[in-house]
Every structure is written in structure tokens, then in C-alpha cells.
């Protein structure tokens, strides 16, 4: 079998190790979801779930697997008005020591609440040029790469 994509609806436990191993075999465009309060906490939660597989892997090996398997973490949050919204997009940029390094590329900036109680705001690039920008452009996401580039030049 040669899948083009690997998609896991929700990672909750020991299947996280198999998912990471599959994602790290050259399958472009893989996707998975998990529950966490932030992009950084998603990494910690994923590491904990891999440990649940009981393979007695060192923490550094797990983190290296995570860093090489993931490109981007997208955090979705329920806003105070009940809507779900992407509030952060962070890129995994590698390892430094024993720590997976990431940089936030986009964030949702709240500007207020309207008279009906809806959260106001918008998505803004942080001004950091992501390492994956070239890959995005090559895969048809030219608009994202241009938007990031405009902000980075300011």
C-alpha cells in the first residue's frame, strides 16, 4: 500500500508513535488532530502520548521524531462568543539541545467585542519568515508566502 496522505482524526494515546513513524516516511501532507491549550502544549501532549506506547524510548528520541515529522501546528480555539477560530499557526523549525524549536507565524489578534457579543479581530502574520514558505509556494500557496513576506519587510 502506498498512501498519498496520512490523516488521523484524533490522536489520544499510544497510536501517536505509529502516526509519527508513518508521517516520517516521506508522506507529504499528513494531518492529525489532538487536544491541547496551545501549540507548545500540543508538543508536550504528543510526547506524552508516544510514551503511552510503552516502547521505553528516550525523551530526546521522541522529540527528534516529532521535530522531523511535523512542519506546522494550527491551534483552534473556541472564542467567548462560541465560534471556533484559528488563533495560532506555529512552525516547527528543528531541535536545539533537547527542546523542539518552534516559531509562531500567524496569530489571531482580538480587538474587542461588538454590541452583539461577537469577538472582533483578525489574523496577522508575526513578521517571521517561515522556513516552509518555499514549500508553501511550490504547492500552490503563493498568497500565504506573499502575505508573510509583506509583513516581514515592514
CSV table of N, CA and C in Angstrom, one decimal:
chain,number,residue,atom,x,y,z
A,1,UNK,N,0.8,-1.2,0.0
A,1,UNK,CA,0.0,0.0,0.0
A,1,UNK,C,0.9,1.2,0.0
A,2,UNK,N,0.5,2.2,-0.8
A,2,UNK,CA,1.3,3.5,-0.9
A,2,UNK,C,0.3,4.6,-0.7
A,3,UNK,N,0.0,5.0,0.5
A,3,UNK,CA,-0.9,6.1,0.7
A,3,UNK,C,-0.3,7.5,0.3
A,4,UNK,N,-1.1,8.3,-0.3
A,4,UNK,CA,-0.7,9.7,-0.6
A,4,UNK,C,-0.7,10.6,0.6
A,5,UNK,N,-1.6,10.3,1.5
A,5,UNK,CA,-1.8,11.2,2.6
A,5,UNK,C,-2.1,10.2,3.8
A,6,UNK,N,-1.7,10.7,5.0
A,6,UNK,CA,-2.0,10.0,6.3
A,6,UNK,C,-2.8,11.0,7.1
A,7,UNK,N,-4.0,10.6,7.4
A,7,UNK,CA,-4.9,11.5,8.2
A,7,UNK,C,-5.4,10.7,9.4
A,8,UNK,N,-5.2,11.3,10.6
A,8,UNK,CA,-5.6,10.7,11.8
A,8,UNK,C,-6.6,11.7,12.5
A,9,UNK,N,-7.8,11.3,12.6
A,9,UNK,CA,-8.9,12.2,13.1
A,9,UNK,C,-8.6,12.8,14.5
A,10,UNK,N,-8.2,12.0,15.4
A,10,UNK,CA,-7.9,12.5,16.8
A,10,UNK,C,-6.9,11.5,17.4
A,11,UNK,N,-5.8,12.0,17.8
A,11,UNK,CA,-4.8,11.2,18.5
A,11,UNK,C,-5.0,11.3,20.0
A,12,UNK,N,-5.2,10.2,20.6
A,12,UNK,CA,-5.5,10.2,22.1
A,12,UNK,C,-4.5,9.4,22.9
A,13,UNK,N,-3.7,8.5,22.3
A,13,UNK,CA,-2.9,7.6,23.1
A,13,UNK,C,-1.7,7.1,22.3
A,14,UNK,N,-1.5,5.8,22.6
A,14,UNK,CA,-0.3,5.1,22.1
A,14,UNK,C,-0.2,5.1,20.5
A,15,UNK,N,-1.3,5.3,19.8
A,15,UNK,CA,-1.2,5.3,18.4
A,15,UNK,C,-0.4,6.5,17.8
A,16,UNK,N,-0.1,7.4,18.7
A,16,UNK,CA,0.8,8.6,18.3
A,16,UNK,C,2.1,8.2,17.8
A,17,UNK,N,2.7,7.1,18.4
A,17,UNK,CA,4.0,6.7,17.9
A,17,UNK,C,3.9,6.1,16.5
A,18,UNK,N,2.9,5.3,16.2
A,18,UNK,CA,2.7,4.8,14.8
A,18,UNK,C,2.5,5.9,13.8
A,19,UNK,N,1.7,6.9,14.3
A,19,UNK,CA,1.4,8.0,13.4
A,19,UNK,C,2.7,8.8,13.1
A,20,UNK,N,3.5,9.1,14.1
A,20,UNK,CA,4.7,9.8,13.8
A,20,UNK,C,5.7,9.0,12.9
A,21,UNK,N,5.8,7.8,13.1
A,21,UNK,CA,6.6,6.9,12.3
A,21,UNK,C,6.1,6.9,10.8
A,22,UNK,N,4.8,6.9,10.7
A,22,UNK,CA,4.3,6.9,9.3
A,22,UNK,C,4.5,8.3,8.7
A,23,UNK,N,4.3,9.3,9.4
A,23,UNK,CA,4.5,10.7,8.9
A,23,UNK,C,5.9,10.9,8.5
A,24,UNK,N,6.9,10.2,9.1
A,24,UNK,CA,8.3,10.5,8.9
A,24,UNK,C,8.9,9.6,7.8
A,25,UNK,N,8.0,9.0,7.0
A,25,UNK,CA,8.5,8.1,5.9
A,25,UNK,C,8.3,8.8,4.5
A,26,UNK,N,8.2,10.1,4.5
A,26,UNK,CA,8.1,10.8,3.2
A,26,UNK,C,6.7,11.1,2.7
A,27,UNK,N,5.7,10.9,3.5
A,27,UNK,CA,4.3,11.1,3.1
A,27,UNK,C,4.0,12.6,3.3
A,28,UNK,N,4.0,13.4,2.2
A,28,UNK,CA,3.7,14.8,2.3
A,28,UNK,C,2.2,15.0,2.5
A,29,UNK,N,1.9,16.0,3.3
A,29,UNK,CA,0.5,16.4,3.5
A,29,UNK,C,-0.2,15.6,4.6
A,30,UNK,N,0.5,15.0,5.5
A,30,UNK,CA,-0.2,14.3,6.6
A,30,UNK,C,-0.9,15.3,7.5
A,31,UNK,N,-1.9,14.8,8.3
A,31,UNK,CA,-2.6,15.6,9.2
A,31,UNK,C,-3.2,14.8,10.3
A,32,UNK,N,-3.2,15.4,11.5
A,32,UNK,CA,-3.7,14.8,12.7
A,32,UNK,C,-4.2,15.9,13.6
A,33,UNK,N,-5.2,15.5,14.5
A,33,UNK,CA,-5.7,16.4,15.5
A,33,UNK,C,-5.4,15.9,16.9
A,34,UNK,N,-5.3,16.8,17.8
A,34,UNK,CA,-5.2,16.4,19.2
A,34,UNK,C,-5.7,17.6,20.0
A,35,UNK,N,-6.0,17.4,21.3
A,35,UNK,CA,-6.5,18.4,22.2
A,35,UNK,C,-5.3,19.0,23.0
A,36,UNK,N,-5.1,20.3,23.0
A,36,UNK,CA,-4.2,21.0,23.9
A,36,UNK,C,-4.5,22.4,23.9
A,37,UNK,N,-4.0,23.1,24.9
A,37,UNK,CA,-4.3,24.5,25.1
A,37,UNK,C,-3.5,25.5,24.4
A,38,UNK,N,-2.4,25.1,23.8
A,38,UNK,CA,-1.5,25.9,23.0
A,38,UNK,C,-0.7,25.0,22.0
A,39,UNK,N,0.0,25.7,21.1
A,39,UNK,CA,0.9,24.9,20.2
A,39,UNK,C,2.0,24.3,21.0
A,40,UNK,N,2.6,24.9,21.9
A,40,UNK,CA,3.7,24.4,22.7
A,40,UNK,C,3.1,23.2,23.5
A,41,UNK,N,1.9,23.3,24.1
A,41,UNK,CA,1.4,22.2,24.9
A,41,UNK,C,1.0,21.0,24.0
A,42,UNK,N,0.7,21.3,22.7
A,42,UNK,CA,0.4,20.2,21.8
A,42,UNK,C,1.7,19.3,21.7
A,43,UNK,N,2.8,19.9,21.6
A,43,UNK,CA,4.1,19.1,21.5
A,43,UNK,C,4.3,18.3,22.8
A,44,UNK,N,4.1,18.8,23.9
A,44,UNK,CA,4.2,18.1,25.2
A,44,UNK,C,3.2,17.0,25.3
A,45,UNK,N,2.0,17.2,24.9
A,45,UNK,CA,0.9,16.2,24.9
A,45,UNK,C,1.2,15.1,23.9
A,46,UNK,N,1.7,15.4,22.7
A,46,UNK,CA,2.1,14.4,21.8
A,46,UNK,C,3.2,13.5,22.3
A,47,UNK,N,4.2,14.1,23.0
A,47,UNK,CA,5.3,13.4,23.6
A,47,UNK,C,4.8,12.4,24.6
A,48,UNK,N,3.9,12.9,25.4
A,48,UNK,CA,3.2,12.0,26.5
A,48,UNK,C,2.5,10.8,25.9
A,49,UNK,N,1.8,11.1,24.8
A,49,UNK,CA,1.0,10.0,24.1
A,49,UNK,C,2.0,9.0,23.5
A,50,UNK,N,3.1,9.4,23.0
A,50,UNK,CA,4.1,8.5,22.4
A,50,UNK,C,4.6,7.6,23.6
A,51,UNK,N,4.9,8.2,24.7
A,51,UNK,CA,5.3,7.4,25.9
A,51,UNK,C,4.3,6.3,26.3
A,52,UNK,N,3.0,6.6,26.0
A,52,UNK,CA,2.0,5.6,26.3
A,52,UNK,C,2.1,4.3,25.5
A,53,UNK,N,2.9,4.4,24.4
A,53,UNK,CA,3.1,3.2,23.6
A,53,UNK,C,3.9,2.1,24.3
A,54,UNK,N,4.6,2.6,25.4
A,54,UNK,CA,5.4,1.6,26.2
A,54,UNK,C,6.7,1.1,25.6
A,55,UNK,N,7.2,1.8,24.6
A,55,UNK,CA,8.4,1.4,23.9
A,55,UNK,C,9.7,1.8,24.6
A,56,UNK,N,9.7,2.4,25.7
A,56,UNK,CA,10.8,2.8,26.5
A,56,UNK,C,11.9,3.6,25.7
A,57,UNK,N,11.4,4.6,24.9
A,57,UNK,CA,12.2,5.4,24.1
A,57,UNK,C,12.7,6.6,25.0
A,58,UNK,N,13.9,7.1,24.8
A,58,UNK,CA,14.4,8.3,25.5
A,58,UNK,C,13.6,9.5,25.0
A,59,UNK,N,13.4,10.5,25.9
A,59,UNK,CA,12.7,11.7,25.6
A,59,UNK,C,13.3,12.4,24.3
A,60,UNK,N,14.6,12.5,24.3
A,60,UNK,CA,15.2,13.1,23.1
A,60,UNK,C,14.9,12.5,21.8
A,61,UNK,N,14.8,11.1,21.8
A,61,UNK,CA,14.5,10.4,20.5
A,61,UNK,C,13.0,10.7,20.1
A,62,UNK,N,12.1,10.8,21.1
A,62,UNK,CA,10.7,11.1,20.8
A,62,UNK,C,10.7,12.6,20.3
A,63,UNK,N,11.3,13.5,20.9
A,63,UNK,CA,11.3,14.9,20.4
A,63,UNK,C,11.9,15.0,19.0
A,64,UNK,N,13.0,14.3,18.8
A,64,UNK,CA,13.6,14.3,17.4
A,64,UNK,C,12.6,13.8,16.4
A,65,UNK,N,11.9,12.8,16.7
A,65,UNK,CA,10.9,12.2,15.8
A,65,UNK,C,9.8,13.2,15.6
A,66,UNK,N,9.3,13.9,16.6
A,66,UNK,CA,8.3,14.9,16.5
A,66,UNK,C,8.8,16.1,15.6
A,67,UNK,N,10.0,16.5,15.9
A,67,UNK,CA,10.6,17.7,15.1
A,67,UNK,C,10.8,17.3,13.6
A,68,UNK,N,11.1,16.1,13.3
A,68,UNK,CA,11.3,15.7,11.9
A,68,UNK,C,10.0,15.3,11.2
A,69,UNK,N,8.9,15.0,12.0
A,69,UNK,CA,7.7,14.6,11.4
A,69,UNK,C,6.7,15.7,11.1
A,70,UNK,N,6.8,16.8,12.0
A,70,UNK,CA,5.8,17.9,11.9
A,70,UNK,C,6.4,19.1,11.3
A,71,UNK,N,5.6,19.8,10.5
A,71,UNK,CA,6.0,21.1,9.9
A,71,UNK,C,5.3,22.3,10.6
A,72,UNK,N,4.0,22.1,10.8
A,72,UNK,CA,3.2,23.2,11.3
A,72,UNK,C,2.2,22.7,12.3
A,73,UNK,N,1.9,23.5,13.3
A,73,UNK,CA,0.8,23.2,14.3
A,73,UNK,C,-0.2,24.4,14.2
A,74,UNK,N,-1.4,24.0,14.0
A,74,UNK,CA,-2.5,25.0,13.9
A,74,UNK,C,-3.4,24.9,15.1
A,75,UNK,N,-3.5,25.9,15.9
A,75,UNK,CA,-4.3,25.9,17.1
A,75,UNK,C,-5.7,26.5,16.8
A,76,UNK,N,-6.7,25.8,17.1
A,76,UNK,CA,-8.1,26.2,17.0
A,76,UNK,C,-8.6,26.4,18.4
A,77,UNK,N,-9.3,27.5,18.7
A,77,UNK,CA,-9.8,27.8,20.0
A,77,UNK,C,-11.3,28.2,19.9
A,78,UNK,N,-12.1,27.9,20.9
A,78,UNK,CA,-13.5,28.4,20.9
A,78,UNK,C,-13.4,29.8,21.6
A,79,UNK,N,-13.9,30.8,20.8
A,79,UNK,CA,-13.9,32.1,21.3
A,79,UNK,C,-15.0,32.3,22.3
A,80,UNK,N,-15.0,33.4,23.0
A,80,UNK,CA,-16.0,33.7,24.1
A,80,UNK,C,-17.4,33.8,23.5
A,81,UNK,N,-17.5,34.1,22.2
A,81,UNK,CA,-18.8,34.1,21.5
A,81,UNK,C,-19.3,32.8,21.0
A,82,UNK,N,-18.5,31.7,21.3
A,82,UNK,CA,-18.9,30.4,20.9
A,82,UNK,C,-18.3,29.9,19.5
A,83,UNK,N,-17.8,30.8,18.7
A,83,UNK,CA,-17.3,30.4,17.4
A,83,UNK,C,-15.9,29.8,17.6
A,84,UNK,N,-15.5,28.9,16.7
A,84,UNK,CA,-14.2,28.3,16.7
A,84,UNK,C,-13.4,29.1,15.7
A,85,UNK,N,-12.1,29.4,16.1
A,85,UNK,CA,-11.3,30.2,15.3
A,85,UNK,C,-9.8,29.7,15.3
A,86,UNK,N,-9.1,29.8,14.2
A,86,UNK,CA,-7.7,29.6,14.3
A,86,UNK,C,-7.0,30.7,15.0
A,87,UNK,N,-6.3,30.5,16.1
A,87,UNK,CA,-5.7,31.5,16.9
A,87,UNK,C,-4.2,31.6,16.8
A,88,UNK,N,-3.6,30.5,16.3
A,88,UNK,CA,-2.2,30.5,16.1
A,88,UNK,C,-1.8,29.5,15.1
A,89,UNK,N,-0.7,29.8,14.3
A,89,UNK,CA,-0.1,28.9,13.4
A,89,UNK,C,1.4,29.0,13.7
A,90,UNK,N,2.0,27.9,14.2
A,90,UNK,CA,3.4,27.8,14.5
A,90,UNK,C,4.1,26.8,13.7
A,91,UNK,N,5.3,27.1,13.3
A,91,UNK,CA,6.1,26.2,12.5
A,91,UNK,C,7.2,25.6,13.4
A,92,UNK,N,7.4,24.3,13.2
A,92,UNK,CA,8.4,23.5,13.9
A,92,UNK,C,9.7,23.7,13.0
A,93,UNK,N,10.7,24.2,13.7
A,93,UNK,CA,12.0,24.6,13.0
A,93,UNK,C,13.2,23.7,13.3
A,94,UNK,N,13.0,22.7,14.1
A,94,UNK,CA,14.1,21.8,14.5
A,94,UNK,C,14.3,21.6,15.9
A,95,UNK,N,15.5,21.2,16.3
A,95,UNK,CA,15.8,20.9,17.7
A,95,UNK,C,17.0,21.9,18.1
A,96,UNK,N,16.9,22.3,19.3
A,96,UNK,CA,18.1,23.0,20.0
A,96,UNK,C,18.3,22.3,21.3
A,97,UNK,N,19.4,21.6,21.5
A,97,UNK,CA,19.6,20.8,22.7
A,97,UNK,C,18.5,19.7,22.7
A,98,UNK,N,17.8,19.6,23.8
A,98,UNK,CA,16.7,18.6,23.9
A,98,UNK,C,15.3,19.2,23.7
A,99,UNK,N,15.3,20.4,23.2
A,99,UNK,CA,14.0,21.1,23.0
A,99,UNK,C,13.6,21.2,21.5
A,100,UNK,N,12.4,20.9,21.2
A,100,UNK,CA,11.8,21.2,19.9
A,100,UNK,C,11.6,22.7,19.8
A,101,UNK,N,12.1,23.3,18.7
A,101,UNK,CA,12.0,24.7,18.5
A,101,UNK,C,10.9,25.0,17.6
A,102,UNK,N,10.1,26.0,17.9
A,102,UNK,CA,9.0,26.5,17.0
A,102,UNK,C,9.0,28.0,17.0
A,103,UNK,N,8.3,28.5,15.9
A,103,UNK,CA,8.1,29.9,15.8
A,103,UNK,C,6.7,30.2,15.3
A,104,UNK,N,6.1,31.1,16.0
A,104,UNK,CA,4.7,31.5,15.6
A,104,UNK,C,4.7,32.3,14.3
A,105,UNK,N,4.0,31.9,13.3
A,105,UNK,CA,4.0,32.6,12.0
A,105,UNK,C,2.7,33.5,11.9
A,106,UNK,N,1.6,33.0,12.3
A,106,UNK,CA,0.3,33.8,12.3
A,106,UNK,C,-0.3,33.7,13.7
A,107,UNK,N,-1.1,34.8,14.0
A,107,UNK,CA,-1.8,34.8,15.3
A,107,UNK,C,-3.1,35.6,15.1
A,108,UNK,N,-4.1,35.2,15.8
A,108,UNK,CA,-5.4,36.0,15.8
A,108,UNK,C,-5.3,37.1,16.9
A,109,UNK,N,-5.4,38.3,16.5
A,109,UNK,CA,-5.4,39.4,17.4
A,109,UNK,C,-6.8,39.9,17.6
A,110,UNK,N,-7.2,39.8,18.9
A,110,UNK,CA,-8.6,40.2,19.3
A,110,UNK,C,-8.5,41.7,19.5
A,111,UNK,N,-9.5,42.4,18.9
A,111,UNK,CA,-9.6,43.9,19.0
A,111,UNK,C,-10.7,44.4,19.8
A,112,UNK,N,-11.6,43.4,20.2
A,112,UNK,CA,-12.8,43.9,21.0
A,112,UNK,C,-13.9,42.9,20.8
A,113,UNK,N,-15.1,43.4,21.3
A,113,UNK,CA,-16.3,42.6,21.2
A,113,UNK,C,-17.4,43.6,20.7
A,114,UNK,N,-18.2,43.2,19.7
A,114,UNK,CA,-19.2,44.1,19.2
A,114,UNK,C,-20.4,44.1,20.1
A,115,UNK,N,-21.4,44.9,19.8
A,115,UNK,CA,-22.6,45.0,20.6
A,115,UNK,C,-23.4,43.7,20.7
A,116,UNK,N,-23.3,42.8,19.8
A,116,UNK,CA,-24.0,41.5,19.8
A,116,UNK,C,-23.2,40.5,20.6
A,117,UNK,N,-22.0,40.8,21.0
A,117,UNK,CA,-21.2,39.9,21.8
A,117,UNK,C,-20.2,39.1,20.9
A,118,UNK,N,-20.1,39.4,19.6
A,118,UNK,CA,-19.1,38.7,18.8
A,118,UNK,C,-17.7,39.2,19.0
A,119,UNK,N,-16.8,38.3,19.0
A,119,UNK,CA,-15.4,38.7,19.1
A,119,UNK,C,-14.9,39.3,17.8
A,120,UNK,N,-14.3,40.5,18.0
A,120,UNK,CA,-13.7,41.2,16.8
A,120,UNK,C,-12.2,40.9,16.7
A,121,UNK,N,-11.7,40.9,15.5
A,121,UNK,CA,-10.2,40.8,15.4
A,121,UNK,C,-9.9,40.2,14.0
A,122,UNK,N,-8.7,39.9,13.8
A,122,UNK,CA,-8.2,39.3,12.6
A,122,UNK,C,-6.9,38.6,12.7
A,123,UNK,N,-6.6,37.8,11.6
A,123,UNK,CA,-5.3,37.1,11.6
A,123,UNK,C,-4.2,38.0,11.1
A,124,UNK,N,-3.1,37.9,11.7
A,124,UNK,CA,-2.0,38.7,11.3
A,124,UNK,C,-0.7,37.9,11.3
A,125,UNK,N,0.1,38.1,10.3
A,125,UNK,CA,1.4,37.4,10.3
A,125,UNK,C,2.3,38.1,11.4
A,126,UNK,N,3.2,37.3,12.0
A,126,UNK,CA,4.0,37.8,13.1
A,126,UNK,C,5.2,38.5,12.6
A,127,UNK,N,5.5,38.4,11.2
A,127,UNK,CA,6.6,39.0,10.6
A,127,UNK,C,7.8,38.1,10.5
A,128,UNK,N,7.7,36.9,11.0
A,128,UNK,CA,8.7,35.9,11.0
A,128,UNK,C,8.6,35.1,9.6
A,129,UNK,N,9.6,35.1,8.9
A,129,UNK,CA,9.6,34.4,7.6
A,129,UNK,C,9.8,32.9,7.9
A,130,UNK,N,8.7,32.1,7.6
A,130,UNK,CA,8.8,30.6,7.9
A,130,UNK,C,9.7,29.9,7.0
A,131,UNK,N,10.4,28.9,7.5
A,131,UNK,CA,11.3,28.0,6.7
A,131,UNK,C,10.5,27.3,5.6
A,132,UNK,N,9.2,27.1,5.9
A,132,UNK,CA,8.4,26.3,5.0
A,132,UNK,C,7.7,27.2,3.9
A,133,UNK,N,8.1,28.5,3.8
A,133,UNK,CA,7.5,29.4,2.8
A,133,UNK,C,7.7,28.9,1.4
A,134,UNK,N,8.9,28.4,1.1
A,134,UNK,CA,9.2,28.0,-0.2
A,134,UNK,C,8.4,26.7,-0.6
A,135,UNK,N,8.2,25.8,0.4
A,135,UNK,CA,7.4,24.6,0.2
A,135,UNK,C,6.0,25.0,-0.1
A,136,UNK,N,5.5,26.0,0.7
A,136,UNK,CA,4.1,26.5,0.5
A,136,UNK,C,3.9,27.0,-0.9
A,137,UNK,N,4.8,27.9,-1.4
A,137,UNK,CA,4.8,28.4,-2.7
A,137,UNK,C,4.8,27.4,-3.8
A,138,UNK,N,5.7,26.4,-3.6
A,138,UNK,CA,5.8,25.3,-4.6
A,138,UNK,C,4.5,24.4,-4.6
A,139,UNK,N,3.7,24.4,-3.6
A,139,UNK,CA,2.5,23.7,-3.5
A,139,UNK,C,1.3,24.5,-3.7
A,140,UNK,N,1.4,25.7,-4.3
A,140,UNK,CA,0.3,26.5,-4.7
A,140,UNK,C,-0.2,27.5,-3.7
A,141,UNK,N,0.5,27.7,-2.6
A,141,UNK,CA,0.1,28.6,-1.6
A,141,UNK,C,0.9,30.0,-1.7
A,142,UNK,N,0.9,30.5,-2.9
A,142,UNK,CA,1.7,31.7,-3.2
A,142,UNK,C,1.1,32.9,-2.4
A,143,UNK,N,-0.2,33.0,-2.2
A,143,UNK,CA,-0.7,34.1,-1.4
A,143,UNK,C,-0.2,34.2,0.0
A,144,UNK,N,-0.1,33.0,0.6
A,144,UNK,CA,0.3,33.0,2.0
A,144,UNK,C,1.8,33.4,2.1
A,145,UNK,N,2.6,32.9,1.2
A,145,UNK,CA,4.0,33.3,1.1
A,145,UNK,C,4.2,34.8,0.9
A,146,UNK,N,3.4,35.4,0.0
A,146,UNK,CA,3.4,36.8,-0.3
A,146,UNK,C,3.0,37.6,0.9
A,147,UNK,N,1.9,37.2,1.6
A,147,UNK,CA,1.4,37.9,2.8
A,147,UNK,C,2.5,37.9,3.9
A,148,UNK,N,3.1,36.8,4.1
A,148,UNK,CA,4.1,36.7,5.1
A,148,UNK,C,5.3,37.6,4.8
A,149,UNK,N,5.7,37.6,3.5
A,149,UNK,CA,6.8,38.4,3.0
A,149,UNK,C,6.5,39.9,3.2
A,150,UNK,N,5.3,40.3,2.9
A,150,UNK,CA,5.0,41.8,3.1
A,150,UNK,C,5.1,42.2,4.5
A,151,UNK,N,4.7,41.4,5.4
A,151,UNK,CA,4.8,41.7,6.9
A,151,UNK,C,6.2,41.7,7.3
A,152,UNK,N,7.0,40.7,6.8
A,152,UNK,CA,8.4,40.6,7.3
A,152,UNK,C,9.2,41.8,6.8
A,153,UNK,N,8.8,42.5,5.7
A,153,UNK,CA,9.6,43.6,5.2
A,153,UNK,C,9.3,44.9,5.9
A,154,UNK,N,8.2,45.0,6.7
A,154,UNK,CA,7.8,46.2,7.4
A,154,UNK,C,8.8,46.5,8.5
